[in-house]
Phi, psi and omega in degrees: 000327153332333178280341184292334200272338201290337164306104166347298179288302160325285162346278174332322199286308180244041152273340187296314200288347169248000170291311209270348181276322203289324174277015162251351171292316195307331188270312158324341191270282204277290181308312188295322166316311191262353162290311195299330177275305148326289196288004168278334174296305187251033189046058176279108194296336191284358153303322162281033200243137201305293204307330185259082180178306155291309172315299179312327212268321190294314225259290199286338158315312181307298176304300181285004193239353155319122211271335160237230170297158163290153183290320164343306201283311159316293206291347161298302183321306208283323169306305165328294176288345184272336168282331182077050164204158158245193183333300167330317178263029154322171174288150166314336189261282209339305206288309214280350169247018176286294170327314187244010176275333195227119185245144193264099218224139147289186197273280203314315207299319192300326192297291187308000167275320189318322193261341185286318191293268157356241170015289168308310147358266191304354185287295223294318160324320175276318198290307175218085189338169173234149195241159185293279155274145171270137237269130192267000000 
């Protein structure tokens, strides 16, 4: 599996491809959070559904309960340094979702928004139950 990694431009590509992945778990995370809360305000059934409920609740555990960086985050540093370039040289989407994924933060401060955020979750689970079916 080293030939995939030994091209520079190939690295880059995917690292630019784990910026854009690492930023749709994040808009996954934060929009369901705030779709579960909306569509519980406004009886939205598909909020309630076991499979996007576990998954959301599987997607945000995994971030809080992570004792350091994200791997996501790792293996872009490691794409990055094996092309011998950085963010700068990145793709135009790779820099502007780089831009809005990492902000200069200690590790603990994040980690305790990461759990708080969590939390906030597991509040959300009671609040606005997830149902089997939806109600006739």
């Amino acid at each position: 599996m080293d030939w995939l990694l030994e091209d520079p431009d190939r690295c880059l590509w995917l690292a630019d491809l784990l910026v854009a992945t690492h930023f749709a778990v994040v808009a996954f995370a934060l929009g369901g959070a705030l779709a579960i809360l909306i569509g519980g305000l406004r009886r939205w059934e598909w909020v309630r559904g076991l499979v996007f409920r576990f998954m959301h609740l599987a997607v945000v555990a995994a971030v809080a309960l992570q004792p350091d960086l994200c791997f996501l985050t790792d293996w872009e540093i490691e794409l990055r340094a094996r092309a011998g370039k950085g963010i700068e040289e990145a793709s135009f989407v790779g820099r502007i979702l780089h831009e809005w994924l990492f902000v200069e933060v200690e590790l603990a401060t994040l980690q305790r928004i990461y759990i708080s955020f969590g939390v906030l979750v597991l509040v959300g689970l009671f609040a606005v139950r997830p149902r089997r079916r939806p109600q006739r």
